[in-house]
CSV table of C-alpha atoms in Angstrom, one decimal:
chain,number,residue,atom,x,y,z
C,1,MET,CA,0.5,0.2,-0.2
C,2,ALA,CA,1.3,3.3,-0.8
C,3,LYS,CA,2.0,6.0,2.2
C,4,LEU,CA,-0.1,8.8,1.6
C,5,THR,CA,1.6,12.2,2.9
C,6,ARG,CA,-1.1,15.1,4.0
C,7,ARG,CA,-0.6,16.4,0.4
C,8,GLY,CA,-1.7,13.5,-1.3
C,9,PHE,CA,-4.4,12.6,0.8
C,10,VAL,CA,-6.1,16.2,0.6
C,11,ALA,CA,-5.6,15.7,-3.5
C,12,THR,CA,-7.0,12.3,-3.1
C,13,ALA,CA,-10.0,13.6,-1.1
C,14,LEU,CA,-10.2,16.6,-3.4
C,15,ALA,CA,-10.7,14.4,-6.5
C,16,ALA,CA,-12.9,11.8,-5.3
C,17,SER,CA,-15.5,14.3,-4.0
C,18,ALA,CA,-14.9,16.1,-7.6
C,19,ILE,CA,-16.3,13.3,-9.2
C,20,ARG,CA,-19.1,13.3,-7.5
C,21,THR,CA,-20.1,17.2,-8.5
C,22,LEU,CA,-18.7,17.1,-11.7
C,23,PRO,CA,-20.7,14.8,-13.8
C,24,LEU,CA,-23.8,16.6,-12.4
C,25,ALA,CA,-22.7,19.9,-13.5
C,26,GLY,CA,-21.3,18.7,-17.0
C,27,ALA,CA,-24.9,17.1,-18.1
C,28,LYS,CA,-26.8,21.0,-17.4
C,29,LEU,CA,-24.0,23.0,-18.7
C,30,GLY,CA,-23.5,20.5,-22.3
C,31,GLY,CA,-20.1,20.7,-23.9
C,32,ARG,CA,-17.9,18.5,-24.1
C,33,ARG,CA,-15.7,16.4,-21.3
C,34,ILE,CA,-11.4,16.0,-22.1
C,35,LEU,CA,-9.6,13.3,-20.4
C,36,THR,CA,-5.8,13.6,-20.1
C,37,LEU,CA,-3.8,11.3,-17.7
C,38,ALA,CA,-1.0,13.4,-16.6
C,39,TYR,CA,1.8,12.2,-14.5
C,40,ASP,CA,1.6,13.8,-10.5
C,41,LYS,CA,4.9,13.9,-8.4
C,42,SER,CA,3.4,14.9,-5.2
C,43,LEU,CA,1.8,11.9,-5.6
C,44,GLY,CA,4.3,9.8,-7.7
C,45,MET,CA,1.2,8.0,-10.6
C,46,MET,CA,-0.2,8.7,-13.2
C,47,ARG,CA,-3.6,10.9,-12.6
C,48,ALA,CA,-6.5,11.9,-14.5
C,49,VAL,CA,-7.6,15.4,-15.8
C,50,GLU,CA,-10.9,16.4,-16.6
C,51,ARG,CA,-11.9,19.5,-18.7
C,52,TRP,CA,-15.0,21.0,-19.8
C,53,VAL,CA,-14.8,22.5,-23.7
C,54,PRO,CA,-17.7,24.9,-24.7
């Protein structure tokens, strides 16, 4: 199991809450979602970055 630092824990918690709230906002706003994988040095692994394009 990976050792989580305080910064890693906060980033993981924010990502989990964003997953729950963003799809609801996206359905109302319309547009396209662009999903990009990026390497996060603070977490030491890849993470998904999602952008909205009108």
